[in-house]
Short mmCIF file of C-alpha atoms and ligand atoms in Angstrom, two decimals:
data_model
loop_
_atom_site.label_atom_id
_atom_site.label_comp_id
_atom_site.label_asym_id
_atom_site.label_seq_id
_atom_site.Cartn_x
_atom_site.Cartn_y
_atom_site.Cartn_z
CA MET A 30 -9.60 -4.33 -38.99
CA LYS A 31 -8.65 -7.03 -36.52
CA VAL A 32 -8.98 -6.85 -32.72
CA TYR A 33 -6.44 -8.56 -30.46
CA GLN A 34 -7.06 -9.03 -26.77
CA GLY A 35 -4.32 -8.82 -24.14
CA LYS A 36 -3.96 -7.77 -20.52
CA PRO A 37 -3.76 -4.13 -19.46
CA VAL A 38 -0.63 -3.12 -17.53
CA SER A 39 -0.42 0.63 -18.02
CA PRO A 40 -3.56 2.54 -19.02
CA GLY A 41 -4.01 4.96 -21.90
CA LEU A 42 -5.31 5.19 -25.44
CA VAL A 43 -3.07 5.88 -28.44
CA LEU A 44 -3.17 5.64 -32.20
CA GLY A 45 0.00 5.11 -34.18
CA GLN A 46 2.28 3.02 -36.31
CA VAL A 47 3.72 -0.21 -34.92
CA SER A 48 7.41 -0.90 -34.95
CA ARG A 49 8.36 -4.46 -34.16
CA LEU A 50 11.42 -4.80 -32.03
CA GLN A 51 13.52 -7.61 -33.46
CA ARG A 52 15.99 -9.42 -31.28
CA PRO A 53 19.05 -10.87 -32.96
CA VAL A 54 19.30 -14.66 -32.98
CA GLU A 55 22.49 -15.55 -31.17
CA ARG A 56 24.98 -17.60 -33.17
CA PHE A 57 28.19 -18.60 -31.49
CA GLY A 58 31.57 -19.44 -33.03
CA ARG A 59 32.80 -23.01 -32.76
CA GLY A 60 36.30 -22.31 -31.56
CA PRO A 61 38.84 -23.44 -30.63
CA PHE A 62 39.03 -20.64 -28.11
CA ASN A 63 41.88 -19.36 -26.04
CA PRO A 64 40.36 -19.23 -22.53
CA GLU A 65 42.63 -16.43 -21.37
CA ARG A 66 41.76 -14.25 -24.34
CA GLU A 67 38.04 -15.01 -24.00
CA GLN A 68 38.13 -14.11 -20.31
CA LYS A 69 39.85 -10.80 -21.10
CA MET A 70 37.24 -10.00 -23.76
CA LEU A 71 34.48 -10.81 -21.32
CA ASP A 72 35.97 -8.63 -18.58
CA ALA A 73 36.23 -5.72 -21.00
CA ALA A 74 32.66 -6.23 -22.23
CA VAL A 75 31.32 -6.36 -18.66
CA ALA A 76 33.17 -3.14 -17.83
CA THR A 77 31.64 -1.44 -20.90
CA ALA A 78 28.20 -2.77 -20.00
CA GLN A 79 28.53 -1.34 -16.51
CA GLN A 80 29.55 2.04 -17.92
CA GLU A 81 26.50 2.01 -20.17
CA LEU A 82 24.25 1.07 -17.28
CA GLU A 83 25.70 3.90 -15.25
CA MET A 84 24.92 6.32 -18.07
CA MET A 85 21.35 5.03 -18.12
CA MET A 86 21.12 5.51 -14.35
CA GLU A 87 22.07 9.13 -14.81
CA ARG A 88 19.28 9.58 -17.34
CA ALA A 89 16.74 7.71 -15.22
CA GLY A 90 14.65 8.62 -12.20
CA PRO A 91 15.25 6.87 -8.86
CA ALA A 92 13.00 3.91 -9.72
CA GLU A 93 14.71 3.12 -13.00
CA GLU A 94 18.05 3.78 -11.33
CA ALA A 95 17.42 0.91 -8.91
CA ILE A 96 16.69 -1.44 -11.81
CA PHE A 97 19.87 -0.65 -13.68
CA LEU A 98 21.83 -0.76 -10.44
CA PHE A 99 20.55 -4.31 -9.92
CA GLN A 100 21.66 -5.22 -13.46
CA SER A 101 25.08 -3.78 -12.83
CA MET A 102 25.36 -5.63 -9.51
CA MET A 103 24.37 -8.83 -11.27
CA LEU A 104 27.42 -8.44 -13.53
CA GLU A 105 29.54 -8.33 -10.39
CA ASP A 106 27.88 -11.25 -8.67
CA GLU A 107 30.62 -13.68 -7.72
CA GLY A 108 28.58 -16.84 -8.17
CA PHE A 109 27.28 -15.75 -11.56
CA MET A 110 30.62 -14.62 -12.96
CA GLN A 111 32.44 -17.70 -11.60
CA ASN A 112 29.99 -19.87 -13.48
CA VAL A 113 30.78 -18.01 -16.69
CA GLN A 114 34.50 -18.29 -16.00
CA PHE A 115 34.12 -22.02 -15.43
CA GLN A 116 32.52 -22.44 -18.87
CA ILE A 117 35.27 -20.39 -20.50
CA LYS A 118 37.94 -22.51 -18.84
CA ALA A 119 36.17 -25.57 -20.23
CA GLY A 120 36.82 -24.22 -23.75
CA ILE A 121 33.60 -22.38 -24.60
CA GLY A 122 33.70 -18.87 -26.12
CA ALA A 123 32.96 -15.86 -23.90
CA ALA A 124 29.66 -15.00 -25.63
CA GLU A 125 28.25 -18.51 -25.46
CA ALA A 126 29.38 -18.92 -21.84
CA MET A 127 27.72 -15.66 -20.84
CA SER A 128 24.55 -16.55 -22.74
CA LYS A 129 24.31 -20.03 -21.18
CA VAL A 130 24.77 -18.88 -17.61
CA GLY A 131 22.54 -15.81 -18.04
CA HIS A 132 19.70 -17.89 -19.48
CA ARG A 133 20.08 -20.58 -16.83
CA TYR A 134 19.91 -18.04 -13.99
CA ALA A 135 17.00 -16.23 -15.62
CA GLU A 136 15.12 -19.49 -16.07
CA GLN A 137 15.61 -20.47 -12.44
CA LEU A 138 14.17 -17.18 -11.28
CA ALA A 139 11.33 -17.27 -13.82
CA ASN A 140 10.29 -20.63 -12.39
CA MET A 141 9.75 -19.23 -8.94
CA LYS A 142 6.04 -19.09 -9.59
CA ASP A 143 5.10 -17.84 -6.14
CA ASN A 144 7.58 -15.01 -6.19
CA ALA A 145 6.64 -12.16 -8.47
CA TYR A 146 9.68 -10.19 -7.40
CA MET A 147 12.19 -12.80 -8.53
CA GLN A 148 10.27 -13.45 -11.72
CA LEU A 149 10.71 -9.87 -12.73
CA ARG A 150 14.37 -9.96 -11.78
CA SER A 151 14.68 -12.80 -14.29
CA VAL A 152 14.11 -10.37 -17.18
CA ASP A 153 16.74 -8.05 -15.69
CA ILE A 154 19.28 -10.85 -15.86
CA LEU A 155 18.38 -11.48 -19.51
CA ASP A 156 18.63 -7.75 -20.18
CA ALA A 157 22.09 -7.46 -18.62
CA THR A 158 23.22 -10.65 -20.38
CA ARG A 159 21.99 -9.36 -23.73
CA ARG A 160 23.86 -6.11 -23.21
CA VAL A 161 27.15 -7.98 -22.69
CA LEU A 162 26.45 -10.21 -25.72
CA ASN A 163 25.75 -7.18 -27.90
CA ILE A 164 29.03 -5.62 -26.80
CA LEU A 165 30.94 -8.82 -27.51
CA SER A 166 29.38 -8.98 -30.99
CA ASN A 167 29.80 -5.27 -31.62
CA ARG A 168 26.07 -4.78 -32.10
CA PRO A 169 24.48 -1.40 -31.44
CA ARG A 170 22.69 -1.14 -28.09
CA VAL A 171 20.37 1.56 -29.38
CA TRP A 172 17.91 -0.61 -31.20
CA GLN A 173 16.39 1.81 -33.66
CA ALA A 174 17.06 5.21 -35.10
CA LEU A 175 13.43 6.29 -34.87
CA ASP A 176 12.42 9.45 -36.65
CA HIS A 177 8.81 9.50 -35.43
CA PRO A 178 6.99 8.20 -32.34
CA VAL A 179 5.79 4.59 -32.62
CA ILE A 180 4.03 1.87 -30.70
CA ILE A 181 6.59 -0.84 -30.06
CA ALA A 182 5.68 -4.49 -30.31
CA THR A 183 7.88 -7.27 -29.04
CA ASP A 184 7.80 -10.65 -27.30
CA ILE A 185 9.09 -9.54 -23.91
CA LEU A 186 10.01 -5.99 -23.13
CA MET A 187 13.26 -5.39 -21.26
CA PRO A 188 13.79 -2.36 -19.02
CA SER A 189 16.60 -1.02 -21.17
CA ASP A 190 14.38 -1.12 -24.30
CA LEU A 191 12.50 1.84 -22.88
CA PHE A 192 15.77 3.71 -22.55
CA SER A 193 17.24 2.79 -25.91
CA VAL A 194 15.38 5.48 -27.81
CA ARG A 195 14.95 9.19 -27.33
CA SER A 196 12.28 9.99 -24.77
CA GLY A 197 8.89 10.70 -26.29
CA MET A 198 9.49 8.27 -29.15
CA ILE A 199 7.48 5.45 -27.58
CA LEU A 200 3.74 6.03 -27.84
CA GLY A 201 2.82 2.67 -26.44
CA VAL A 202 3.96 -0.89 -25.89
CA ILE A 203 2.37 -4.19 -26.93
CA THR A 204 4.00 -7.47 -25.98
CA SER A 205 3.00 -10.94 -27.09
CA GLU A 206 4.12 -12.47 -23.79
CA GLY A 207 5.48 -10.91 -20.61
CA SER A 208 4.15 -10.37 -17.13
CA GLY A 209 2.17 -7.57 -15.56
CA GLN A 210 4.61 -7.67 -12.64
CA SER A 211 7.63 -7.17 -14.90
CA HIS A 212 9.92 -4.26 -14.39
CA ALA A 213 9.21 -3.13 -17.92
CA ALA A 214 5.48 -3.04 -17.08
CA ILE A 215 6.16 -1.08 -13.91
CA LEU A 216 8.44 1.29 -15.79
CA ALA A 217 5.89 1.77 -18.56
CA LYS A 218 3.37 2.72 -15.90
CA SER A 219 5.71 5.10 -14.14
CA MET A 220 6.72 6.65 -17.47
CA ARG A 221 3.00 6.83 -18.34
CA ILE A 222 3.40 4.81 -21.52
CA PRO A 223 0.20 2.86 -22.33
CA ALA A 224 1.00 -0.85 -22.43
CA ILE A 225 -0.67 -4.23 -22.79
CA ILE A 226 0.84 -7.69 -22.58
CA GLN A 227 0.09 -11.24 -23.71
CA VAL A 228 -1.62 -10.46 -27.02
CA GLY A 229 -0.17 -13.63 -28.55
CA SER A 230 2.34 -14.32 -31.28
CA GLU A 231 -0.10 -13.96 -34.18
CA PHE A 232 -0.25 -10.21 -33.59
CA LEU A 233 3.51 -9.98 -33.46
CA ASP A 234 3.95 -11.70 -36.81
CA ASP A 235 1.37 -9.44 -38.37
CA CYS A 236 1.95 -5.98 -37.03
CA ASP A 237 5.19 -4.37 -38.23
CA GLY A 238 4.67 -1.00 -39.90
CA ARG A 239 0.87 -1.12 -39.66
CA THR A 240 -1.50 1.26 -37.89
CA VAL A 241 -2.91 0.30 -34.53
CA ILE A 242 -5.24 1.71 -31.91
CA LEU A 243 -3.93 0.66 -28.53
CA ASP A 244 -6.67 0.81 -25.92
CA ALA A 245 -4.54 -0.13 -22.93
CA ALA A 246 -7.26 0.45 -20.34
CA ARG A 247 -9.36 -2.27 -21.99
CA GLY A 248 -6.34 -4.42 -22.77
CA GLU A 249 -6.98 -4.53 -26.51
CA CYS A 250 -5.48 -3.35 -29.75
CA MET A 251 -7.05 -2.87 -33.19
CA LEU A 252 -4.88 -3.50 -36.19
CA ASP A 253 -5.70 -1.50 -39.36
CA PRO A 254 -8.71 0.30 -37.85
CA ASP A 255 -11.33 1.59 -40.32
CA ALA A 256 -11.94 5.33 -40.72
CA GLU A 257 -14.92 5.39 -38.35
CA THR A 258 -13.09 3.55 -35.55
CA ARG A 259 -10.11 5.90 -35.98
CA GLN A 260 -12.36 8.91 -35.67
CA GLN A 261 -13.96 7.53 -32.52
CA ALA A 262 -10.53 6.84 -31.06
CA VAL A 263 -9.31 10.36 -31.77
CA THR A 264 -12.40 11.82 -30.06
CA ARG A 265 -11.87 9.60 -27.02
CA ILE A 266 -8.16 10.45 -26.87
CA CYS A 267 -9.12 14.14 -26.67
CA ASP A 268 -11.70 13.42 -23.92
CA ILE A 269 -9.21 11.38 -21.89
CA GLN A 270 -6.59 14.10 -22.24
CA ARG A 271 -9.03 16.64 -20.88
CA GLU A 272 -10.03 14.38 -17.95
CA ASN A 273 -6.37 13.66 -17.17
CA GLU A 274 -5.55 17.34 -17.21
CA GLU A 275 -8.34 17.94 -14.72
CA LEU A 276 -7.12 15.15 -12.42
CA ASN A 277 -3.47 16.13 -12.84
CA ALA A 278 -4.29 19.68 -11.89
CA LEU A 279 -5.35 18.21 -8.54
CA CYS A 280 -1.72 17.18 -7.82
CA ALA A 281 -0.72 20.76 -7.29
CA LEU A 282 -3.72 21.66 -5.12
CA PRO A 283 -3.37 21.57 -1.33
CA CYS A 284 -4.63 18.62 0.71
CA ARG A 285 -7.40 20.53 2.46
CA THR A 286 -11.03 19.67 3.00
CA LYS A 287 -13.82 22.02 2.01
CA ASP A 288 -13.84 23.40 5.57
CA ASN A 289 -10.08 23.94 5.39
CA GLN A 290 -8.84 21.00 7.47
CA GLU A 291 -5.47 19.69 6.38
CA PHE A 292 -5.03 15.99 5.55
CA GLU A 293 -2.09 13.85 4.51
CA LEU A 294 -1.96 11.64 1.42
CA LEU A 295 0.48 8.75 1.45
CA ALA A 296 0.91 5.71 -0.78
CA ASN A 297 1.06 1.94 -0.33
CA CYS A 298 4.08 0.71 -2.29
CA PHE A 299 6.22 -2.31 -3.06
CA GLY A 300 9.53 -0.73 -4.00
CA PRO A 301 11.21 2.35 -5.50
CA GLU A 302 9.36 1.89 -8.80
CA ASP A 303 5.91 2.65 -7.50
CA VAL A 304 7.19 5.14 -4.92
CA THR A 305 8.21 7.26 -7.90
CA THR A 306 4.80 6.80 -9.50
CA ALA A 307 3.08 7.75 -6.26
CA ARG A 308 5.17 10.86 -5.86
CA GLY A 309 4.31 11.92 -9.39
CA LEU A 310 0.66 11.62 -8.41
CA GLY A 311 1.04 13.89 -5.41
CA ALA A 312 1.71 11.41 -2.56
CA GLN A 313 3.55 13.14 0.28
CA GLY A 314 5.29 9.94 1.29
CA VAL A 315 4.81 6.21 1.80
CA GLY A 316 2.38 5.01 4.47
CA LEU A 317 3.07 1.33 3.81
CA LEU A 318 6.06 -0.25 2.11
CA ARG A 319 5.43 -3.99 1.80
CA SER A 320 9.01 -5.09 2.34
CA SER A 321 8.44 -8.83 1.84
CA TYR A 322 8.35 -8.40 -1.91
CA MET A 323 12.06 -7.89 -2.24
CA MET A 324 12.94 -11.26 -0.73
CA MET A 325 13.72 -14.30 -2.81
CA PRO A 326 13.06 -17.92 -2.02
CA GLY A 327 15.95 -19.78 -0.47
CA HIS A 328 18.16 -16.71 -0.59
CA ALA A 329 17.35 -14.04 1.92
CA LEU A 330 18.71 -10.62 1.08
CA ASP A 331 21.61 -9.72 3.33
CA GLU A 332 21.79 -6.55 5.38
CA GLN A 333 23.65 -4.55 2.74
CA GLU A 334 21.22 -5.51 -0.04
CA GLN A 335 18.26 -4.58 2.14
CA TYR A 336 19.94 -1.32 3.09
CA VAL A 337 20.33 -0.45 -0.61
CA PHE A 338 16.66 -1.31 -1.22
CA TYR A 339 15.34 0.84 1.64
CA SER A 340 17.70 3.68 0.73
CA SER A 341 16.50 3.64 -2.88
CA CYS A 342 12.90 3.85 -1.63
CA LEU A 343 13.85 6.88 0.48
CA ALA A 344 15.54 8.46 -2.54
CA ALA A 345 12.44 7.82 -4.65
CA ALA A 346 10.25 9.44 -1.97
CA GLY A 347 12.31 12.63 -2.37
CA GLY A 348 12.36 13.62 1.31
CA GLY A 349 8.86 12.35 2.18
CA PRO A 350 8.41 9.79 4.98
CA VAL A 351 8.72 6.10 4.14
CA THR A 352 6.96 3.70 6.50
CA VAL A 353 8.42 0.23 6.12
CA ARG A 354 6.42 -2.74 7.32
CA THR A 355 8.73 -5.51 8.54
CA PHE A 356 8.26 -8.82 6.74
CA ASP A 357 4.69 -10.01 6.60
CA PHE A 358 5.49 -13.55 5.50
CA GLY A 359 2.65 -15.93 5.55
CA ALA A 360 0.47 -13.20 4.14
CA ASP A 361 2.55 -12.05 1.25
CA ARG A 362 3.82 -15.58 0.60
CA THR A 363 6.78 -14.42 -1.37
CA VAL A 364 9.40 -16.55 0.29
CA ALA A 365 9.29 -20.20 -0.59
CA ASP A 366 11.00 -21.26 2.59
CA ALA A 367 8.67 -19.24 4.80
CA PHE A 368 6.27 -21.24 6.88
CA GLN A 369 3.88 -23.10 4.66
CA GLY A 370 0.39 -24.48 4.85
CA LEU A 371 -1.77 -24.24 7.95
CA GLN A 372 0.97 -22.69 10.05
CA SER A 373 1.15 -19.64 7.83
CA SER A 374 -2.60 -19.36 7.35
CA LYS A 375 -4.35 -16.11 8.11
CA LEU A 376 -4.79 -17.13 11.74
CA GLY A 377 -1.34 -18.66 12.02
CA LEU A 378 2.27 -17.55 11.87
CA ARG A 379 1.91 -14.27 10.04
CA GLY A 380 3.83 -11.01 10.27
CA ILE A 381 5.54 -10.29 13.57
CA ARG A 382 4.76 -13.81 14.81
CA SER A 383 6.92 -15.27 12.08
CA SER A 384 9.66 -12.63 12.54
CA LEU A 385 9.91 -13.29 16.27
CA LEU A 386 10.48 -16.97 15.55
CA ARG A 387 13.36 -16.06 13.23
CA PRO A 388 15.39 -13.62 15.29
CA ARG A 389 18.44 -13.69 13.04
CA GLN A 390 16.48 -12.81 9.92
CA PHE A 391 14.54 -10.18 11.89
CA GLU A 392 17.71 -8.62 13.30
CA THR A 393 19.21 -8.41 9.80
CA GLN A 394 16.14 -6.52 8.65
CA ILE A 395 16.08 -4.19 11.67
CA CYS A 396 19.81 -3.38 11.31
CA ALA A 397 19.33 -2.56 7.61
CA LEU A 398 16.34 -0.36 8.48
CA LEU A 399 18.13 1.48 11.29
CA ARG A 400 21.05 2.17 8.95
CA ALA A 401 18.80 3.36 6.12
CA ALA A 402 16.97 5.61 8.60
CA ALA A 403 20.18 7.64 8.87
CA ARG A 404 19.61 8.64 5.23
CA GLY A 405 16.06 9.96 5.46
CA PRO A 406 12.73 9.97 7.28
CA LEU A 407 12.18 6.24 7.56
CA ARG A 408 9.70 4.74 10.05
CA VAL A 409 9.31 1.06 10.90
CA MET A 410 6.13 -0.79 11.79
CA PHE A 411 5.30 -4.34 12.81
CA PRO A 412 2.42 -6.20 11.13
CA MET A 413 -0.06 -8.63 12.74
CA VAL A 414 0.66 -7.44 16.26
CA THR A 415 -1.86 -8.92 18.71
CA ASP A 416 -1.01 -7.16 21.96
CA VAL A 417 1.81 -5.37 23.78
CA GLU A 418 3.61 -8.65 24.42
CA ASP A 419 4.39 -8.79 20.69
CA TRP A 420 5.43 -5.16 20.76
CA ASN A 421 7.73 -5.63 23.77
CA ALA A 422 9.35 -8.73 22.26
CA ALA A 423 9.95 -6.92 18.97
CA MET A 424 11.36 -3.85 20.71
CA ARG A 425 13.77 -5.99 22.74
CA LEU A 426 15.18 -7.21 19.48
CA VAL A 427 15.33 -3.64 18.16
CA GLU A 428 17.36 -2.63 21.21
CA HIS A 429 19.67 -5.56 20.66
CA SER A 430 20.13 -4.51 17.02
CA ARG A 431 20.95 -0.95 18.06
CA GLN A 432 23.58 -2.33 20.45
CA THR A 433 25.06 -4.50 17.67
CA LEU A 434 25.32 -1.48 15.35
CA ARG A 435 26.91 0.64 18.07
CA GLU A 436 29.53 -2.06 18.63
CA ARG A 437 30.15 -2.31 14.89
CA GLY A 438 30.57 1.46 14.76
CA VAL A 439 28.14 1.73 11.84
CA GLU A 440 26.15 4.89 11.21
CA PHE A 441 22.46 4.51 12.04
CA ASN A 442 19.53 6.51 13.37
CA GLU A 443 19.15 5.97 17.14
CA ASN A 444 15.77 7.72 17.04
CA THR A 445 14.12 5.80 14.24
CA PRO A 446 10.36 5.86 14.96
CA PHE A 447 8.73 2.46 15.56
CA GLY A 448 5.01 1.83 15.31
CA VAL A 449 2.42 -0.88 14.92
CA MET A 450 0.18 -1.79 12.05
CA LEU A 451 -3.20 -2.29 13.63
CA SER A 452 -4.91 -5.05 11.70
CA VAL A 453 -6.08 -7.32 14.51
CA PRO A 454 -9.08 -6.21 16.63
CA SER A 455 -7.33 -7.16 19.90
CA ALA A 456 -4.60 -4.65 19.09
CA CYS A 457 -7.11 -1.86 18.37
CA LEU A 458 -8.95 -2.63 21.60
CA THR A 459 -5.69 -2.22 23.53
CA ALA A 460 -4.22 0.65 21.50
CA GLU A 461 -3.76 2.68 24.72
CA ASP A 462 -1.33 0.06 26.00
CA PHE A 463 0.86 0.45 22.92
CA ALA A 464 0.88 4.21 23.36
CA ALA A 465 1.89 3.75 27.00
CA CYS A 466 4.71 1.38 25.99
CA GLY A 467 6.41 3.93 23.74
CA CYS A 468 4.89 3.16 20.34
CA ASP A 469 5.59 6.18 18.10
CA PHE A 470 2.72 5.90 15.60
CA PHE A 471 -0.23 3.80 14.48
CA VAL A 472 -1.19 2.63 11.01
CA ILE A 473 -4.61 1.03 10.69
CA GLY A 474 -4.63 -1.69 8.02
CA THR A 475 -8.23 -1.81 6.87
CA ASN A 476 -7.75 -4.83 4.58
CA ASP A 477 -6.88 -7.20 7.37
CA LEU A 478 -8.74 -5.40 10.12
CA THR A 479 -11.98 -5.88 8.16
CA GLN A 480 -11.12 -9.51 7.56
CA TYR A 481 -10.48 -10.26 11.23
CA THR A 482 -13.28 -8.08 12.61
CA HIS A 483 -15.92 -9.54 10.33
CA ALA A 484 -14.53 -13.10 10.30
CA VAL A 485 -14.43 -13.02 6.52
CA ASP A 486 -11.56 -14.21 4.38
CA ARG A 487 -10.68 -11.27 2.14
CA GLU A 488 -9.99 -13.61 -0.78
CA ILE A 489 -13.29 -15.51 -0.81
CA ALA A 490 -15.64 -13.84 -3.27
CA MET A 491 -18.76 -15.64 -2.02
CA VAL A 492 -18.63 -13.90 1.36
CA GLU A 493 -17.63 -10.53 -0.02
CA HIS A 494 -20.86 -8.90 1.17
CA TYR A 495 -19.74 -9.50 4.78
CA TYR A 496 -16.54 -7.60 4.07
CA ARG A 497 -17.45 -4.03 5.09
CA PRO A 498 -14.48 -1.81 5.87
CA ALA A 499 -16.64 1.13 6.99
CA SER A 500 -19.15 -0.85 9.10
CA PRO A 501 -20.21 0.40 12.54
CA ALA A 502 -17.87 -2.16 14.13
CA MET A 503 -14.92 -0.93 12.07
CA LYS A 504 -15.75 2.66 12.90
CA ARG A 505 -15.75 1.89 16.61
CA LEU A 506 -12.34 0.25 16.40
CA ILE A 507 -10.91 3.13 14.37
CA THR A 508 -12.32 5.64 16.87
CA MET A 509 -10.69 3.71 19.72
CA VAL A 510 -7.34 3.97 18.01
CA LEU A 511 -7.76 7.70 17.40
CA ASP A 512 -8.73 8.21 21.05
CA ALA A 513 -5.74 6.21 22.28
CA ALA A 514 -3.40 8.28 20.10
CA LYS A 515 -4.77 11.68 21.10
CA PRO A 516 -3.28 12.23 24.59
CA ARG A 517 0.25 11.66 23.27
CA ASN A 518 -0.35 13.21 19.89
CA LEU A 519 0.67 10.03 18.07
CA PRO A 520 0.22 10.14 14.30
CA VAL A 521 -2.47 7.77 12.96
CA THR A 522 -2.63 6.77 9.31
CA ILE A 523 -5.31 4.62 7.74
CA CYS A 524 -4.31 2.38 4.85
CA GLY A 525 -5.61 -0.44 2.71
CA LEU A 526 -8.01 -0.51 -0.20
CA ALA A 527 -10.79 1.24 1.73
CA ALA A 528 -8.55 4.23 2.41
CA GLY A 529 -8.33 4.67 -1.38
CA ASN A 530 -12.06 4.30 -1.89
CA PRO A 531 -13.50 7.83 -2.03
CA ASP A 532 -16.70 6.86 -0.16
CA SER A 533 -15.08 5.13 2.78
CA ALA A 534 -12.19 7.63 2.91
CA VAL A 535 -14.74 10.40 3.49
CA GLN A 536 -16.37 8.33 6.24
CA TYR A 537 -12.98 7.88 7.94
CA LEU A 538 -12.38 11.62 7.58
CA HIS A 539 -15.63 12.21 9.52
CA LEU A 540 -14.32 9.98 12.33
CA GLY A 541 -11.29 12.26 12.65
CA VAL A 542 -8.73 10.46 10.46
CA ARG A 543 -6.38 12.96 8.78
CA SER A 544 -3.79 10.72 7.16
CA PHE A 545 -4.62 8.30 4.33
CA SER A 546 -2.38 5.79 2.57
CA MET A 547 -3.51 4.04 -0.59
CA SER A 548 -2.35 2.49 -3.84
CA PRO A 549 -0.93 5.14 -6.19
CA GLN A 550 -3.76 4.69 -8.71
CA SER A 551 -6.34 5.80 -6.11
CA LEU A 552 -4.55 8.97 -5.01
CA LEU A 553 -6.12 11.55 -7.27
CA GLU A 554 -9.71 10.35 -7.08
CA THR A 555 -9.55 10.09 -3.30
CA LYS A 556 -7.92 13.50 -3.01
CA LYS A 557 -10.75 14.94 -5.08
CA ALA A 558 -13.38 13.39 -2.78
CA LEU A 559 -11.63 14.53 0.40
CA ARG A 560 -11.18 18.06 -0.92
CA GLU A 561 -14.88 18.24 -1.75
CA ALA A 562 -15.92 16.94 1.70
CA ASP A 563 -16.38 18.67 5.03
CA SER A 564 -14.27 17.22 7.81
CA LYS A 565 -17.28 16.55 10.07
C1 PEP B 28 -3.98 -4.08 5.25
O1 PEP B 28 -4.06 -5.15 5.84
O2 PEP B 28 -4.84 -3.18 5.34
C2 PEP B 28 -2.84 -3.81 4.38
C3 PEP B 28 -2.74 -2.66 3.74
O3 PEP B 28 -1.90 -4.79 4.22
P1 PEP B 28 -1.90 -5.93 3.12
O4 PEP B 28 -2.96 -5.62 2.11
O5 PEP B 28 -0.52 -5.96 2.58
O6 PEP B 28 -2.23 -7.15 3.94
MG1 MG B 29 -2.38 -6.44 6.00
#
């Protein structure tokens, strides 16, 4: 028996046989090539690839759909395809041209170290490129005719790998490399397939056809386990199944406290992928969508691309509300050209402050949001608001955006609700002013509110004991917000890590909070605690 250590990305414990996914080594013909013929072959292959992707979209849920849609859009990207065409005109074969450009693009994105979103898009480009290459070489796109469920092992998992076999045939996934932020990792999680990454190449060379215990929660796998270890694993698998069934049963139960008070459970999400996961775990909607994660360095998404992104989040939420936070650059640090260094520090140009300094970028986002709001219950909130001056300035721009859309004759929702994310004490202390100025809802962001209230950087471990999200000071601020909301009946949601911590969630419940937004993984445990608590 040999134990390999990796990183957990999707929890679970399984025992099974490993099947190593082999990728063909690309070999390209030497030519000479007829550029016109090569271009025609490429066009036909791209069309076939797009048909295949469309078929996969039909089979997929909304989250996976967005991934394959991106891949299909990539194959239509003018810049990308012109680059391939340029290579073909220079006398290179279609397959080699496609491979070169695809790998170059993927590498550029993979090198954006501070942008997890673009890094994971890099694998999508490789996936789409590989599909076209397989079509050009007449290789099957279904990688294995599996007759029994297996644990797949590979170097990097691509999103379409998970869709290239019949559902239920993948017990688990082990990759020697890969990233926890990758789409494949997110998909594995949303499809509830246990997965670990970065176990190293030695495992990969060793594993094909052998038995493995994949303990994805611990991030380890055991190759050729002895009889005793197998027996222990089987017992634990049964225990986990029973616990999961108990927690899953909670999904269907109403969100009511012991004394029969209703509460709302929402999720904090990054994109359609985890909106789907959250919905599967009983979230009634999205209390915080961190929109900054879809942006790429040096290439801001245009209005249409943002509109597609927000619309796919609405689709994934299946009719539940989606609360989009406008860009919180500086904090999320996903855009390389966003303000850097001191300026974008925690006390600098964060959130709405940065958006107000970039009115064109802000207007693009607001227009996309107003348009998407015509397709479902979308709400918009501004982060890092200090006082009503910020609110008024932001709302002036919203009005301007509405006017622009009216003039363009584009469909949008005139009555899209706008709110503030309360994460700065000065905003909580003046919450009444926001209510008086027409703010439609409040979301309390406990992560940052704790940081600013207690003067403690949330990322510095040494001062962690000062970071107390349910301290008396925090409770007073939260109560102020609830009181300010009451006369106008404004909805108040509490979000952040503390909202998903059963202990503090119950304390917030006792203050009068009735709407909680948390990371999808915390939903069931928190629901259990709230259901077992009295509301006072
Ligand atoms: C918060 O500040 O509470 C919050 C949820 O936002 P983020 O963690 O994205 O800063
Ligand atoms: Mg925050």
